[in-house]
Amino acid sequence: MKDIVSNNKQNILLIIVIVLAAWNIFTTNGIKTDVESYKNKIESIQTEIDSAKAVNEGIDVKIDSVKGNVVKITKEIHHIDNNITIIKKQTDEKVNSVDTLTANELEQFFTNRYNKTNN
């Protein structure tokens, strides 16, 4: 009788081991499928990253172009400011020189000026 009980225990243990092995095999396949889906997601994300990098490079090129234009315009503004300063200085010199003329000299200046245009 002990042999039958002992033999049944061995059979039950063997069946349990077989069931656990089968369960392990089936769950391992499920994990492999999940790994594949994660790989696909990673590739998809990498594609989006590459697209974002390409867009960023395009934006960087545009930023460099704008910076170049800003530098060019700034130089033109400084040149114009210098010209305005020179013109103001020349105008001030002429105004100051007119202030030093006497009434007779002013009258002679305007007489000569308007007589030349009438001739």
mmCIF file of C-alpha atoms in Angstrom:
data_model
loop_
_atom_site.group_PDB
_atom_site.id
_atom_site.type_symbol
_atom_site.label_atom_id
_atom_site.label_comp_id
_atom_site.label_asym_id
_atom_site.label_seq_id
_atom_site.Cartn_x
_atom_site.Cartn_y
_atom_site.Cartn_z
ATOM 1 C CA MET A 1 0.000 0.000 0.000
ATOM 2 C CA LYS A 2 2.859 2.280 0.787
ATOM 3 C CA ASP A 3 4.178 1.638 -2.703
ATOM 4 C CA ILE A 4 0.890 2.771 -4.281
ATOM 5 C CA VAL A 5 0.735 5.966 -2.184
ATOM 6 C CA SER A 6 4.396 6.640 -2.786
ATOM 7 C CA ASN A 7 3.931 5.984 -6.522
ATOM 8 C CA ASN A 8 0.889 8.345 -6.610
ATOM 9 C CA LYS A 9 2.897 11.067 -4.870
ATOM 10 C CA GLN A 10 5.613 10.731 -7.479
ATOM 11 C CA ASN A 11 3.038 10.910 -10.276
ATOM 12 C CA ILE A 12 1.363 13.967 -8.734
ATOM 13 C CA LEU A 13 4.752 15.690 -8.331
ATOM 14 C CA LEU A 14 5.633 14.788 -11.921
ATOM 15 C CA ILE A 15 2.327 16.224 -13.183
ATOM 16 C CA ILE A 16 2.866 19.401 -11.145
ATOM 17 C CA VAL A 17 6.379 19.796 -12.605
ATOM 18 C CA ILE A 18 5.050 19.265 -16.153
ATOM 19 C CA VAL A 19 2.246 21.807 -15.616
ATOM 20 C CA LEU A 20 4.703 24.377 -14.228
ATOM 21 C CA ALA A 21 7.070 23.789 -17.147
ATOM 22 C CA ALA A 22 4.239 24.222 -19.668
ATOM 23 C CA TRP A 23 3.000 27.338 -17.899
ATOM 24 C CA ASN A 24 6.551 28.753 -17.946
ATOM 25 C CA ILE A 25 6.864 28.098 -21.690
ATOM 26 C CA PHE A 26 3.574 29.849 -22.495
ATOM 27 C CA THR A 27 4.280 32.868 -20.321
ATOM 28 C CA THR A 28 7.768 33.223 -21.834
ATOM 29 C CA ASN A 29 6.217 33.516 -25.311
ATOM 30 C CA GLY A 30 3.966 36.278 -24.017
ATOM 31 C CA ILE A 31 6.996 38.167 -22.753
ATOM 32 C CA LYS A 32 8.693 37.857 -26.146
ATOM 33 C CA THR A 33 5.625 39.378 -27.782
ATOM 34 C CA ASP A 34 5.705 42.289 -25.322
ATOM 35 C CA VAL A 35 9.398 42.834 -26.044
ATOM 36 C CA GLU A 36 8.621 43.120 -29.744
ATOM 37 C CA SER A 37 5.926 45.716 -29.105
ATOM 38 C CA TYR A 38 8.357 47.714 -26.978
ATOM 39 C CA LYS A 39 10.975 47.506 -29.722
ATOM 40 C CA ASN A 40 8.412 48.851 -32.189
ATOM 41 C CA LYS A 41 7.521 51.684 -29.837
ATOM 42 C CA ILE A 42 11.188 52.519 -29.351
ATOM 43 C CA GLU A 43 11.731 52.617 -33.138
ATOM 44 C CA SER A 44 8.678 54.842 -33.523
ATOM 45 C CA ILE A 45 9.949 57.220 -30.863
ATOM 46 C CA GLN A 46 13.404 57.237 -32.469
ATOM 47 C CA THR A 47 11.816 58.195 -35.795
ATOM 48 C CA GLU A 48 10.031 61.085 -34.096
ATOM 49 C CA ILE A 49 13.296 62.173 -32.465
ATOM 50 C CA ASP A 50 15.048 62.120 -35.839
ATOM 51 C CA SER A 51 12.245 64.216 -37.343
ATOM 52 C CA ALA A 52 12.493 66.696 -34.473
ATOM 53 C CA LYS A 53 16.269 66.925 -34.973
ATOM 54 C CA ALA A 54 15.770 67.673 -38.669
ATOM 55 C CA VAL A 55 13.246 70.397 -37.852
ATOM 56 C CA ASN A 56 15.623 71.860 -35.241
ATOM 57 C CA GLU A 57 18.437 71.965 -37.776
ATOM 58 C CA GLY A 58 16.171 73.855 -40.184
ATOM 59 C CA ILE A 59 15.255 76.292 -37.432
ATOM 60 C CA ASP A 60 18.937 76.742 -36.557
ATOM 61 C CA VAL A 61 19.688 77.655 -40.178
ATOM 62 C CA LYS A 62 16.868 80.214 -40.147
ATOM 63 C CA ILE A 63 18.096 81.640 -36.827
ATOM 64 C CA ASP A 64 21.602 82.037 -38.251
ATOM 65 C CA SER A 65 20.146 83.810 -41.270
ATOM 66 C CA VAL A 66 18.140 86.162 -39.058
ATOM 67 C CA LYS A 67 21.203 86.858 -36.909
ATOM 68 C CA GLY A 68 23.154 87.733 -40.053
ATOM 69 C CA ASN A 69 20.391 90.098 -41.152
ATOM 70 C CA VAL A 70 20.296 91.716 -37.708
ATOM 71 C CA VAL A 71 24.052 92.312 -37.807
ATOM 72 C CA LYS A 72 23.781 93.789 -41.303
ATOM 73 C CA ILE A 73 20.888 96.065 -40.350
ATOM 74 C CA THR A 74 22.675 97.134 -37.162
ATOM 75 C CA LYS A 75 25.720 98.160 -39.207
ATOM 76 C CA GLU A 76 23.479 100.135 -41.569
ATOM 77 C CA ILE A 77 21.814 101.865 -38.612
ATOM 78 C CA HIS A 78 25.209 102.843 -37.182
ATOM 79 C CA HIS A 79 26.247 104.182 -40.595
ATOM 80 C CA ILE A 80 23.037 106.218 -40.836
ATOM 81 C CA ASP A 81 23.524 107.499 -37.274
ATOM 82 C CA ASN A 82 27.043 108.599 -38.194
ATOM 83 C CA ASN A 83 25.724 110.385 -41.289
ATOM 84 C CA ILE A 84 23.042 112.130 -39.213
ATOM 85 C CA THR A 85 25.681 113.245 -36.717
ATOM 86 C CA ILE A 86 27.854 114.608 -39.512
ATOM 87 C CA ILE A 87 24.906 116.451 -41.101
ATOM 88 C CA LYS A 88 23.894 117.925 -37.728
ATOM 89 C CA LYS A 89 27.451 119.090 -37.171
ATOM 90 C CA GLN A 90 27.629 120.700 -40.610
ATOM 91 C CA THR A 91 24.219 122.336 -40.108
ATOM 92 C CA ASP A 92 25.283 123.696 -36.721
ATOM 93 C CA GLU A 93 28.450 125.089 -38.286
ATOM 94 C CA LYS A 94 26.449 126.845 -41.009
ATOM 95 C CA VAL A 95 23.920 128.212 -38.513
ATOM 96 C CA ASN A 96 26.756 129.460 -36.317
ATOM 97 C CA SER A 97 28.476 131.068 -39.303
ATOM 98 C CA VAL A 98 25.237 132.861 -40.256
ATOM 99 C CA ASP A 99 24.970 134.171 -36.697
ATOM 100 C CA THR A 100 28.355 135.847 -37.088
ATOM 101 C CA LEU A 101 27.328 137.787 -40.220
ATOM 102 C CA THR A 102 26.331 141.395 -39.866
ATOM 103 C CA ALA A 103 23.099 142.745 -41.263
ATOM 104 C CA ASN A 104 24.914 144.270 -44.267
ATOM 105 C CA GLU A 105 26.676 140.972 -45.015
ATOM 106 C CA LEU A 106 23.349 139.112 -44.848
ATOM 107 C CA GLU A 107 21.729 141.630 -47.159
ATOM 108 C CA GLN A 108 24.625 141.338 -49.604
ATOM 109 C CA PHE A 109 24.409 137.490 -49.410
ATOM 110 C CA PHE A 110 20.707 137.409 -50.234
ATOM 111 C CA THR A 111 21.063 140.064 -52.931
ATOM 112 C CA ASN A 112 23.800 138.089 -54.651
ATOM 113 C CA ARG A 113 21.879 134.862 -54.281
ATOM 114 C CA TYR A 114 18.615 136.101 -55.734
ATOM 115 C CA ASN A 115 20.263 138.151 -58.469
ATOM 116 C CA LYS A 116 22.069 135.035 -59.669
ATOM 117 C CA THR A 117 18.852 133.061 -59.942
ATOM 118 C CA ASN A 118 17.066 135.838 -61.819
ATOM 119 C CA ASN A 119 19.852 136.154 -64.390
#
